[in-house]
Short mmCIF file of C-alpha atoms in Angstrom, two decimals:
data_model
loop_
_atom_site.label_atom_id
_atom_site.label_comp_id
_atom_site.label_asym_id
_atom_site.label_seq_id
_atom_site.Cartn_x
_atom_site.Cartn_y
_atom_site.Cartn_z
CA MET A 13 -68.10 -198.72 -69.50
CA SER A 14 -71.20 -199.21 -68.12
CA ARG A 15 -73.85 -197.81 -70.63
CA THR A 16 -76.05 -195.08 -68.63
CA PRO A 17 -80.26 -194.99 -69.76
CA THR A 18 -80.33 -192.35 -72.42
CA TYR A 19 -83.07 -189.21 -71.87
CA LYS A 20 -85.75 -190.65 -74.30
CA THR A 21 -86.03 -193.17 -71.99
CA ILE A 22 -85.91 -191.70 -68.50
CA ARG A 23 -88.34 -188.81 -69.30
CA GLN A 24 -90.72 -191.94 -70.98
CA GLN A 25 -90.55 -194.44 -67.39
CA SER A 26 -90.82 -190.61 -65.78
CA LYS A 27 -94.29 -190.15 -68.08
CA MET A 28 -95.04 -193.31 -67.77
CA TRP A 29 -94.81 -192.87 -63.67
CA LYS A 30 -96.87 -189.65 -63.89
CA GLN A 31 -99.32 -191.59 -65.71
CA SER A 32 -100.13 -194.89 -63.38
CA PRO A 33 -102.18 -194.16 -60.54
CA ALA A 34 -99.31 -194.55 -58.29
CA ALA A 35 -98.35 -190.58 -58.96
CA PRO A 36 -98.81 -188.48 -56.10
CA MET A 37 -100.89 -185.93 -58.73
CA ASN A 38 -103.06 -188.58 -59.86
CA SER A 39 -103.75 -189.94 -56.26
CA PHE A 40 -104.43 -186.00 -55.24
CA GLN A 41 -106.92 -184.78 -58.56
CA ARG A 42 -108.67 -188.45 -58.08
CA SER A 43 -108.78 -188.38 -53.96
CA LEU A 44 -109.63 -184.33 -54.66
CA LYS A 45 -113.08 -185.74 -57.39
CA GLU A 46 -114.07 -188.38 -54.87
CA ARG A 47 -114.19 -185.53 -52.16
CA GLU A 48 -115.76 -183.60 -54.55
CA GLU A 49 -118.87 -186.16 -54.91
CA ASN A 50 -118.51 -186.96 -50.79
CA LEU A 51 -119.49 -183.22 -50.60
CA LYS A 52 -122.45 -182.94 -53.38
CA LEU A 53 -123.69 -186.22 -51.93
CA GLN A 54 -123.17 -185.22 -48.37
CA ARG A 55 -125.06 -181.27 -49.11
CA SER A 56 -128.32 -183.40 -50.78
CA LYS A 57 -128.61 -185.52 -48.01
CA LEU A 58 -128.87 -182.12 -46.07
CA ASP A 59 -130.69 -181.13 -48.30
CA LEU A 60 -133.20 -183.61 -48.03
CA ALA A 61 -132.82 -183.41 -44.28
CA TRP A 62 -133.61 -180.09 -44.36
CA LYS A 63 -136.71 -180.40 -46.70
CA LYS A 64 -138.40 -183.53 -44.65
CA LEU A 65 -137.20 -181.65 -41.20
CA ASN A 66 -140.05 -178.54 -41.73
CA GLU A 67 -142.62 -181.04 -43.80
CA ASP A 68 -142.83 -182.32 -40.22
CA ILE A 69 -142.70 -179.01 -38.41
CA ALA A 70 -145.47 -178.19 -40.44
CA GLU A 71 -147.12 -181.58 -39.78
CA LEU A 72 -146.62 -180.69 -35.94
CA GLU A 73 -148.11 -177.12 -36.98
CA GLU A 74 -150.95 -179.46 -38.04
CA GLU A 75 -151.69 -181.74 -35.54
CA LYS A 76 -151.01 -178.82 -33.12
CA LYS A 77 -154.03 -177.51 -34.96
CA ARG A 78 -156.16 -180.20 -35.01
CA ASN A 79 -155.13 -180.98 -31.34
CA GLU A 80 -156.82 -177.16 -30.32
CA ASP A 81 -159.86 -177.89 -32.67
CA LEU A 82 -161.01 -181.66 -30.37
CA LYS A 83 -159.98 -179.33 -27.34
CA THR A 84 -162.49 -176.99 -27.61
CA GLU A 85 -165.32 -179.21 -29.54
CA LEU A 86 -164.45 -181.49 -26.41
CA ARG A 87 -165.26 -178.57 -24.62
CA LEU A 88 -168.56 -177.44 -26.69
CA TRP A 89 -169.40 -181.48 -26.11
CA GLU A 90 -169.08 -180.37 -22.10
CA ASP A 91 -170.97 -177.03 -22.08
CA ILE A 92 -174.39 -178.83 -24.49
CA ARG A 93 -173.84 -181.73 -22.33
CA GLY A 94 -173.34 -178.96 -19.26
CA LYS A 95 -177.13 -177.74 -20.43
CA GLN A 96 -177.94 -181.79 -21.31
CA GLN A 97 -177.57 -182.39 -17.65
CA GLU A 98 -179.34 -179.35 -16.06
CA GLU A 99 -182.55 -180.26 -19.04
CA ALA A 100 -182.57 -183.54 -17.29
CA GLU A 101 -182.39 -182.17 -14.23
CA GLU A 102 -185.53 -180.45 -14.30
CA ASP A 103 -186.93 -183.50 -16.09
CA GLU A 104 -186.66 -186.07 -13.39
CA SER A 105 -187.61 -182.98 -11.07
CA VAL A 106 -191.39 -182.86 -12.83
CA LEU A 107 -191.47 -186.34 -14.00
CA SER A 108 -190.88 -186.54 -9.76
CA ARG A 109 -193.96 -184.06 -8.93
CA THR A 110 -195.77 -186.29 -11.28
CA LEU A 111 -195.39 -189.39 -9.80
CA TYR A 112 -195.53 -188.16 -5.70
CA GLU A 113 -199.53 -186.18 -7.52
CA LEU A 114 -199.83 -189.72 -9.44
CA GLN A 115 -199.05 -191.40 -6.12
CA GLN A 116 -201.74 -188.64 -4.24
CA HIS A 117 -204.37 -189.23 -5.89
CA LEU A 118 -204.35 -193.37 -6.69
CA ASN A 119 -204.12 -193.38 -2.68
CA LEU A 120 -207.78 -191.30 -3.29
CA VAL A 121 -208.81 -193.45 -6.42
CA LYS A 122 -208.45 -196.29 -3.44
CA LYS A 123 -209.96 -194.77 -1.10
CA ASP A 124 -213.11 -193.69 -3.30
CA LEU A 125 -212.98 -197.28 -4.32
CA PHE A 126 -213.00 -198.72 -1.42
CA ILE A 127 -215.62 -196.62 -0.30
CA CYS A 128 -217.85 -198.02 -3.81
CA GLN A 129 -217.11 -201.86 -2.61
CA LYS A 130 -217.66 -201.67 0.99
CA LYS A 131 -221.49 -199.80 -0.26
CA LYS A 132 -221.51 -203.02 -2.78
CA GLU A 133 -221.18 -205.27 -0.10
CA ILE A 134 -223.47 -203.49 2.27
CA LEU A 135 -226.12 -203.63 0.13
CA MET A 136 -225.39 -207.21 -1.17
CA ARG A 137 -226.00 -207.63 1.88
CA LYS A 138 -228.73 -206.58 2.55
CA ASN A 139 -230.44 -208.25 -0.76
CA SER A 140 -231.22 -204.60 -1.70
CA GLU A 141 -230.67 -203.92 -5.93
CA VAL A 142 -226.89 -202.98 -6.49
CA ASP A 143 -226.98 -199.29 -7.97
CA PRO A 144 -226.12 -198.96 -11.30
CA ILE A 145 -224.12 -196.03 -11.20
CA LEU A 146 -222.34 -197.52 -7.95
CA GLU A 147 -221.63 -200.04 -10.67
CA ASN A 148 -220.28 -197.53 -12.38
CA GLU A 149 -218.21 -195.67 -10.42
CA ILE A 150 -216.52 -198.84 -9.04
CA TYR A 151 -216.00 -199.39 -13.49
CA GLY A 152 -214.66 -195.81 -13.22
CA LYS A 153 -211.84 -196.24 -10.52
CA SER A 154 -211.07 -199.49 -10.74
CA GLN A 155 -209.84 -198.14 -14.34
CA THR A 156 -208.87 -194.71 -12.95
CA LEU A 157 -206.89 -196.92 -10.85
CA SER A 158 -205.28 -198.81 -13.45
CA THR A 159 -204.39 -196.55 -15.61
CA ILE A 160 -202.78 -194.27 -12.46
CA GLN A 161 -201.24 -197.37 -11.78
CA GLN A 162 -199.97 -197.24 -15.47
CA MET A 163 -198.60 -195.03 -15.44
CA ILE A 164 -196.90 -194.73 -12.42
CA ASP A 165 -195.00 -197.57 -13.59
CA TYR A 166 -194.06 -196.34 -16.69
CA ILE A 167 -193.23 -193.06 -14.95
CA ASN A 168 -191.10 -195.26 -12.67
CA ASN A 169 -189.44 -197.13 -15.66
CA ASP A 170 -188.55 -193.44 -16.96
CA LEU A 171 -186.93 -192.84 -14.18
CA THR A 172 -184.97 -195.37 -13.10
CA LYS A 173 -183.55 -195.52 -17.54
CA HIS A 174 -183.30 -191.74 -16.84
CA GLU A 175 -180.37 -192.24 -13.50
CA ASN A 176 -179.29 -194.99 -15.33
CA GLU A 177 -179.10 -192.45 -18.49
CA THR A 178 -177.21 -190.17 -15.85
CA LEU A 179 -174.90 -192.55 -14.71
CA GLN A 180 -173.47 -193.55 -17.86
CA LYS A 181 -173.33 -189.87 -19.06
CA GLU A 182 -171.35 -188.71 -15.43
CA GLU A 183 -169.32 -192.16 -17.17
CA GLU A 184 -168.72 -189.96 -19.88
CA ALA A 185 -168.16 -186.95 -18.62
CA LYS A 186 -165.36 -188.63 -17.27
CA GLN A 187 -164.40 -189.98 -20.26
CA HIS A 188 -164.28 -186.71 -21.55
CA GLN A 189 -162.50 -185.07 -19.49
CA ILE A 190 -159.77 -188.00 -19.24
CA ALA A 191 -160.26 -187.03 -22.97
CA ILE A 192 -159.31 -183.81 -22.36
CA LEU A 193 -156.78 -183.64 -19.92
CA GLU A 194 -154.91 -186.40 -22.86
CA ALA A 195 -155.52 -183.10 -25.25
CA GLU A 196 -153.65 -180.75 -23.47
CA ASP A 197 -151.10 -183.19 -22.39
CA ARG A 198 -150.65 -183.66 -26.48
CA HIS A 199 -150.58 -180.59 -26.57
CA LYS A 200 -147.73 -180.00 -24.07
CA GLU A 201 -146.07 -182.71 -25.85
CA ILE A 202 -146.41 -180.97 -29.40
CA ILE A 203 -145.14 -177.82 -28.38
CA ARG A 204 -142.36 -179.41 -26.87
CA ARG A 205 -141.53 -181.29 -29.82
CA LYS A 206 -141.99 -178.89 -31.99
CA ILE A 207 -139.24 -176.20 -30.09
CA SER A 208 -137.35 -179.21 -29.39
CA ALA A 209 -137.60 -179.52 -33.70
CA GLU A 210 -136.88 -175.69 -34.09
CA SER A 211 -133.21 -176.64 -32.30
CA GLU A 212 -133.35 -179.45 -34.55
CA LYS A 213 -133.63 -177.13 -37.60
CA ALA A 214 -131.43 -174.49 -36.01
CA MET A 215 -128.95 -176.86 -35.59
CA LEU A 216 -129.46 -178.24 -39.32
CA GLN A 217 -128.72 -174.37 -40.31
CA LYS A 218 -125.69 -174.15 -38.32
CA ARG A 219 -124.10 -177.53 -39.38
CA LEU A 220 -125.59 -176.92 -43.27
CA GLU A 221 -123.63 -173.55 -42.74
CA GLU A 222 -120.14 -174.73 -41.24
CA LEU A 223 -121.14 -177.06 -44.88
CA LYS A 224 -120.78 -174.83 -46.77
CA LYS A 225 -117.69 -172.82 -45.01
CA GLN A 226 -116.49 -176.38 -45.16
CA ASN A 227 -117.27 -176.21 -49.27
CA GLU A 228 -115.69 -172.56 -49.62
CA VAL A 229 -112.56 -174.43 -47.79
CA PHE A 230 -112.26 -177.50 -50.23
CA GLU A 231 -113.54 -174.92 -53.62
CA THR A 232 -110.11 -172.83 -52.74
CA ASN A 233 -107.62 -175.70 -52.40
CA LYS A 234 -109.29 -177.62 -55.17
CA LYS A 235 -108.73 -173.83 -57.17
CA ALA A 236 -104.74 -173.85 -55.85
CA ALA A 237 -104.59 -177.79 -56.45
CA THR A 238 -105.45 -176.93 -60.16
CA GLU A 239 -103.93 -173.82 -60.57
CA LYS A 240 -100.29 -176.30 -58.84
CA LEU A 241 -101.66 -179.01 -61.77
CA ASN A 242 -101.72 -176.42 -64.83
CA ALA A 243 -98.47 -175.73 -63.54
CA ALA A 244 -97.57 -179.32 -63.91
CA LYS A 245 -98.95 -179.14 -67.07
CA GLU A 246 -97.15 -176.98 -68.38
CA GLU A 247 -93.68 -177.35 -66.90
CA GLU A 248 -94.75 -180.86 -68.45
CA LYS A 249 -94.70 -178.51 -71.62
CA LYS A 250 -92.09 -177.08 -71.54
CA LEU A 251 -90.34 -180.45 -70.83
CA ASP A 252 -91.88 -182.00 -74.52
CA GLU A 253 -90.29 -179.41 -75.58
CA GLU A 254 -86.52 -179.66 -74.12
CA ASP A 255 -86.95 -182.86 -74.91
CA LYS A 256 -85.44 -183.24 -78.90
CA GLU A 257 -83.09 -180.35 -77.59
CA ILE A 258 -81.86 -182.13 -74.47
CA GLU A 259 -81.91 -185.76 -76.67
CA GLN A 260 -79.21 -184.37 -79.35
CA LYS A 261 -77.46 -183.75 -76.10
CA GLN A 262 -77.90 -186.99 -75.05
CA LYS A 263 -76.85 -188.28 -78.57
CA ASP A 264 -73.57 -185.62 -78.41
CA LEU A 265 -73.15 -187.09 -75.11
CA ASP A 266 -72.45 -190.64 -76.29
CA GLU A 267 -69.88 -189.44 -78.99
CA LYS A 268 -67.49 -187.43 -76.49
CA MET A 269 -68.15 -191.18 -75.36
CA LYS A 270 -66.44 -192.49 -78.38
CA GLU A 271 -64.04 -190.09 -78.41
CA LEU A 272 -63.01 -190.67 -74.89
CA GLU A 273 -62.80 -194.15 -75.64
CA GLU A 274 -60.80 -193.56 -78.50
CA LEU A 275 -58.55 -190.84 -76.57
CA LYS A 276 -58.01 -194.23 -74.12
CA SER A 277 -57.42 -196.22 -76.80
CA LYS A 278 -55.01 -193.45 -79.01
CA TYR A 279 -53.12 -193.14 -74.55
CA GLU A 280 -52.33 -197.68 -74.56
CA GLU A 281 -50.86 -197.31 -78.35
CA LEU A 282 -48.73 -193.99 -77.58
CA LYS A 283 -47.89 -195.83 -74.01
CA LEU A 284 -46.66 -199.09 -75.68
CA GLU A 285 -44.91 -197.59 -78.62
CA ALA A 286 -42.98 -195.35 -75.90
CA ALA A 287 -42.67 -198.46 -73.23
CA GLN A 288 -41.28 -200.37 -76.68
CA LYS A 289 -38.41 -197.57 -78.15
CA GLU A 290 -37.42 -197.52 -74.26
CA ILE A 291 -36.35 -201.24 -74.72
CA GLU A 292 -35.63 -200.85 -77.65
CA LYS A 293 -32.93 -197.77 -76.21
CA ARG A 294 -31.97 -200.00 -72.96
CA LYS A 295 -30.92 -202.89 -75.14
CA GLU A 296 -28.56 -200.65 -77.68
CA GLU A 297 -27.04 -198.90 -74.76
CA ASP A 298 -26.21 -202.34 -73.08
CA GLU A 299 -25.10 -203.34 -76.62
CA ARG A 300 -22.42 -200.48 -76.43
CA LEU A 301 -21.26 -201.14 -72.81
CA LYS A 302 -20.48 -204.54 -73.48
CA LYS A 303 -18.84 -203.81 -75.43
CA ILE A 304 -16.94 -201.29 -73.57
CA VAL A 305 -16.14 -203.58 -70.95
CA LEU A 306 -15.49 -206.69 -73.21
CA GLN A 307 -12.33 -204.80 -74.56
CA PRO A 308 -8.83 -204.94 -72.83
CA ILE A 309 -8.02 -202.47 -70.40
CA GLU A 310 -4.48 -201.00 -72.26
CA ASP A 311 -4.09 -198.20 -69.66
CA LYS A 312 -4.84 -196.08 -66.58
CA ASN A 313 -7.26 -193.74 -68.93
CA VAL A 314 -9.53 -196.10 -70.05
CA GLU A 315 -10.07 -197.45 -66.66
CA GLU A 316 -10.90 -194.59 -66.00
CA ASP A 317 -12.89 -194.33 -68.20
CA TYR A 318 -14.91 -197.80 -67.31
CA ASN A 319 -15.64 -196.31 -64.43
CA THR A 320 -16.79 -193.13 -65.48
CA LEU A 321 -19.25 -195.27 -67.67
CA LEU A 322 -20.31 -197.66 -65.49
CA ILE A 323 -21.62 -194.66 -62.80
CA GLU A 324 -22.73 -192.89 -65.94
CA LEU A 325 -24.89 -196.67 -66.01
CA ASP A 326 -25.65 -196.19 -62.30
CA LEU A 327 -27.20 -192.88 -62.81
CA LYS A 328 -29.14 -193.96 -66.49
CA LYS A 329 -30.70 -197.04 -64.88
CA SER A 330 -31.73 -195.03 -61.39
CA GLU A 331 -33.05 -192.39 -64.61
CA LEU A 332 -34.78 -195.25 -65.90
CA LEU A 333 -36.38 -196.30 -63.41
CA GLN A 334 -37.42 -192.75 -61.82
CA ARG A 335 -38.81 -192.47 -65.61
CA GLU A 336 -40.60 -195.45 -65.06
CA LYS A 337 -42.17 -195.06 -61.82
CA MET A 338 -43.41 -191.54 -62.73
CA LEU A 339 -44.45 -193.80 -65.97
CA GLU A 340 -46.10 -195.24 -63.86
CA LEU A 341 -47.49 -192.71 -62.36
CA GLU A 342 -48.78 -190.74 -65.65
CA GLU A 343 -50.43 -193.64 -65.67
CA ASN A 344 -52.79 -193.91 -62.56
CA ARG A 345 -53.35 -190.13 -63.02
CA ILE A 346 -54.78 -190.58 -66.98
CA ALA A 347 -56.32 -193.51 -64.81
CA ASP A 348 -57.28 -191.52 -62.46
CA ASP A 349 -58.67 -188.58 -64.59
CA PHE A 350 -60.58 -191.40 -67.42
CA ASN A 351 -62.82 -192.48 -64.27
CA ALA A 352 -63.12 -189.19 -62.97
CA GLN A 353 -64.42 -187.77 -66.62
CA LYS A 354 -66.62 -191.38 -66.73
CA LYS A 355 -68.14 -190.46 -62.84
CA SER A 356 -68.64 -187.15 -63.71
CA LEU A 357 -71.22 -187.96 -66.78
CA GLU A 358 -72.59 -190.75 -65.27
CA ASP A 359 -73.19 -187.98 -62.94
CA ALA A 360 -74.90 -185.61 -64.73
CA ILE A 361 -77.26 -187.72 -66.74
CA ASN A 362 -78.67 -189.04 -63.24
CA TYR A 363 -79.20 -185.24 -62.35
CA LEU A 364 -80.66 -185.30 -65.23
CA LYS A 365 -82.96 -188.38 -63.84
CA GLU A 366 -83.25 -187.26 -60.35
CA ASN A 367 -84.39 -183.39 -62.15
CA LEU A 368 -86.90 -184.72 -64.46
CA LYS A 369 -88.79 -187.38 -62.11
CA ASN A 370 -88.89 -184.08 -59.76
CA SER A 371 -90.68 -182.17 -62.53
CA LYS A 372 -92.60 -180.72 -59.68
CA GLU A 373 -91.19 -177.52 -59.55
CA ASP A 374 -91.15 -174.30 -61.14
CA SER A 375 -89.98 -173.07 -64.50
CA GLU A 376 -86.88 -171.18 -62.56
CA LYS A 377 -85.79 -175.08 -61.45
CA ALA A 378 -86.01 -176.29 -65.25
CA GLU A 379 -84.62 -172.78 -66.22
CA GLU A 380 -81.59 -173.42 -63.26
CA THR A 381 -81.76 -176.51 -64.84
CA LYS A 382 -81.01 -175.75 -68.61
CA GLN A 383 -78.63 -173.66 -67.15
CA LYS A 384 -76.52 -176.24 -65.21
CA ALA A 385 -76.94 -179.17 -68.47
CA ASP A 386 -75.68 -176.11 -70.98
CA GLN A 387 -72.16 -175.72 -67.94
CA LEU A 388 -72.56 -179.24 -67.59
CA ASN A 389 -71.08 -179.07 -71.45
CA SER A 390 -68.95 -176.68 -71.39
CA GLU A 391 -67.07 -178.21 -67.94
CA ILE A 392 -66.71 -181.64 -70.02
CA LYS A 393 -64.59 -179.52 -73.30
CA GLU A 394 -62.84 -178.60 -70.87
CA LYS A 395 -62.41 -181.70 -69.29
CA GLN A 396 -61.65 -183.28 -72.61
CA ASN A 397 -59.27 -180.25 -73.32
CA GLU A 398 -57.48 -181.49 -69.97
CA LEU A 399 -57.04 -184.68 -71.03
CA GLU A 400 -55.46 -184.30 -74.39
CA ASN A 401 -53.17 -181.93 -73.05
CA LEU A 402 -52.57 -184.26 -69.37
CA LYS A 403 -51.91 -180.85 -67.97
CA LYS A 404 -55.11 -179.83 -65.72
CA GLU A 405 -56.99 -182.05 -62.35
CA MET A 406 -60.43 -182.04 -62.23
CA LYS A 407 -62.71 -180.65 -59.59
CA THR A 408 -65.41 -182.81 -59.20
CA LYS A 409 -65.72 -182.97 -55.71
CA GLU A 410 -66.58 -179.46 -56.16
CA GLU A 411 -69.36 -179.79 -58.71
CA MET A 412 -71.13 -183.36 -57.33
CA GLU A 413 -70.82 -180.86 -53.49
CA LYS A 414 -72.82 -178.93 -55.93
CA ILE A 415 -74.66 -181.76 -57.66
CA ASP A 416 -75.36 -182.85 -54.07
CA LYS A 417 -76.78 -180.02 -52.64
CA GLU A 418 -78.59 -179.25 -55.74
CA LEU A 419 -80.91 -182.78 -55.32
CA GLU A 420 -81.08 -182.41 -51.51
CA ALA A 421 -82.43 -179.17 -51.87
CA GLU A 422 -84.73 -180.50 -54.74
CA LYS A 423 -85.62 -183.20 -52.41
CA LYS A 424 -86.30 -181.28 -49.54
CA GLU A 425 -88.95 -178.88 -51.84
CA VAL A 426 -90.69 -182.51 -53.18
CA ASP A 427 -90.96 -183.83 -49.49
CA ASP A 428 -92.70 -180.29 -48.70
CA MET A 429 -95.24 -179.94 -51.74
CA GLU A 430 -95.97 -184.40 -50.47
CA LYS A 431 -96.18 -183.19 -46.85
CA GLU A 432 -98.53 -180.69 -47.88
CA LEU A 433 -100.89 -182.84 -50.21
CA SER A 434 -100.80 -185.27 -47.26
CA GLU A 435 -102.38 -182.43 -44.97
CA VAL A 436 -105.04 -181.02 -46.97
CA LEU A 437 -105.99 -185.69 -48.15
CA ALA A 438 -105.92 -185.90 -44.44
CA LYS A 439 -107.97 -183.09 -43.05
CA LEU A 440 -110.36 -183.47 -46.46
CA GLN A 441 -110.98 -187.55 -44.61
CA ARG A 442 -111.74 -185.61 -41.47
CA ASP A 443 -113.99 -183.74 -42.55
CA GLU A 444 -115.70 -186.87 -44.21
CA GLU A 445 -115.78 -188.38 -41.33
CA GLU A 446 -117.59 -185.64 -39.47
CA THR A 447 -120.20 -185.67 -42.20
CA ASP A 448 -120.40 -188.79 -41.94
CA LYS A 449 -121.43 -188.86 -38.04
CA GLU A 450 -123.66 -185.47 -38.71
CA GLU A 451 -125.73 -187.35 -41.50
CA GLU A 452 -126.58 -190.45 -39.08
CA GLU A 453 -127.36 -188.40 -36.32
CA LEU A 454 -129.71 -185.99 -38.92
CA LYS A 455 -131.12 -190.02 -39.70
CA PHE A 456 -131.66 -191.26 -35.91
CA ASN A 457 -133.04 -187.86 -35.30
CA LEU A 458 -135.26 -188.29 -38.90
CA GLU A 459 -136.28 -191.65 -37.89
CA LYS A 460 -137.12 -190.52 -33.85
CA LEU A 461 -139.72 -187.90 -35.37
CA GLN A 462 -140.98 -190.25 -38.01
CA ASN A 463 -141.58 -192.76 -35.06
CA GLU A 464 -143.13 -189.67 -33.01
CA ARG A 465 -145.07 -188.64 -36.09
CA ILE A 466 -146.48 -192.37 -36.11
CA VAL A 467 -147.21 -192.06 -33.14
CA LEU A 468 -149.31 -189.06 -32.70
CA GLN A 469 -151.35 -190.22 -35.39
CA GLU A 470 -152.80 -193.15 -33.82
CA LYS A 471 -153.26 -191.15 -31.19
CA GLU A 472 -155.29 -188.57 -33.22
CA LYS A 473 -156.59 -191.53 -35.18
CA GLN A 474 -157.86 -193.12 -31.30
CA MET A 475 -159.07 -189.50 -30.54
CA ASN A 476 -161.36 -189.37 -33.82
CA GLU A 477 -162.78 -192.96 -33.46
CA LYS A 478 -163.48 -191.89 -29.72
CA LEU A 479 -164.96 -188.89 -31.02
CA GLN A 480 -167.58 -190.24 -33.06
CA ILE A 481 -168.65 -192.59 -30.65
CA TYR A 482 -168.93 -189.20 -28.33
CA GLN A 483 -170.86 -187.75 -31.07
CA LYS A 484 -173.23 -191.08 -32.06
CA GLU A 485 -174.16 -191.16 -28.08
CA LEU A 486 -174.74 -187.20 -28.14
CA GLU A 487 -177.64 -188.11 -30.59
CA ASN A 488 -178.70 -191.00 -28.76
CA SER A 489 -179.54 -189.17 -25.87
CA GLN A 490 -180.47 -186.57 -27.80
CA GLU A 491 -183.28 -189.25 -29.47
CA ARG A 492 -183.74 -190.25 -26.28
CA LEU A 493 -185.06 -186.65 -24.54
CA VAL A 494 -187.34 -185.65 -26.94
CA SER A 495 -188.87 -189.54 -26.91
CA LEU A 496 -189.09 -189.01 -22.75
CA THR A 497 -190.35 -184.84 -23.77
CA ASN A 498 -193.22 -186.61 -25.93
CA SER A 499 -193.87 -189.11 -23.45
CA ILE A 500 -193.68 -186.93 -21.16
#
């Protein structure tokens, strides 16, 4: 008879299997822990992205304010430039009138000088003395003419310079107008980006709410899984408490197996002894018949006795054959009973083994298993009585069908639980993939915002440089205007 594994060995194998990383509960617990850490990491990333987005929106607000200030300064500069242009036009008009008057005066001085020179020539032709007053008048007219010509040249230079400055200021005004248009366009772009950022902020808020709900669902699943794990641990404790009792039952079962072996050996001895007695009895009967056959037949009665003995001999032979068949049948039945008893014990041990492997069932299943073990012990005692009395037959077929049904039910429960765990893990995996996709989208949007921010900073820097240039040019224009005014 093959030796079945002890309950202690089965329990050790079950504990080792439960403690191994491949066990479903350990794998599920590890997956829960990884999922929890991943959710925390995603939450921290989303919080960081939220903070960064708020900072970008605040920077956009500041940049919008700076842009509006720049537009105000540009418009103020435009107003100042308009006033300066009006003043320059007035100055130009004054200079033009002054130039006209100087030219008229120059013409008059030229005429007077020409008349004086003609008078001098006439006097010199007549060899008359030149009047010193005339000489002084000619000299004064010449000096006046030279002075007026210098003033005219100076005014012409100022007018040319003023005209060039006017053209330059017109060009600057065009540039300022372009800068104002660019500032307005940039202002519109900032408003559009702000609206986009607000939309992204709303989407991010919605995503945070969804993540919060997912986290709540995860916490609920985690709580349920923790309760199941605690229930499994309690079940494990109960099984540990029952270890000693079941181990004792295992020892009792081994002793009963030994008793069955002893009963089988005794049965073989009794069978051999009965066969030997039957052989001796048949030998004695054959000897008696031989003696009768060898005696001389004296009369008719002896012949009748002989025929009767032959008939009795045939009857006894047939009876012996029938008894041999009955003994053979009885031997086969006893062997079948023994094999059935052996199979029943092996099935009981396998049932205990399967029951231990599938220890995820609740406390009611454990209590039913204990009752089944007690019932199995009583059935073993009944089968021993049946084996000793050789009067009853075992009902292993019905018991095996019952055990198979129970095993199928337990297997179905375990499959359902594993299926539920697989669905939870698959859902967690899908949530993790969705979170990764959204994290990539957030990273892309953040990079886009950062690039736009860099572009805006560059444009702001360029505008500041242009503004400084305009301010310097404005100061230079004011200085030139002051110097021109002083010169006039």
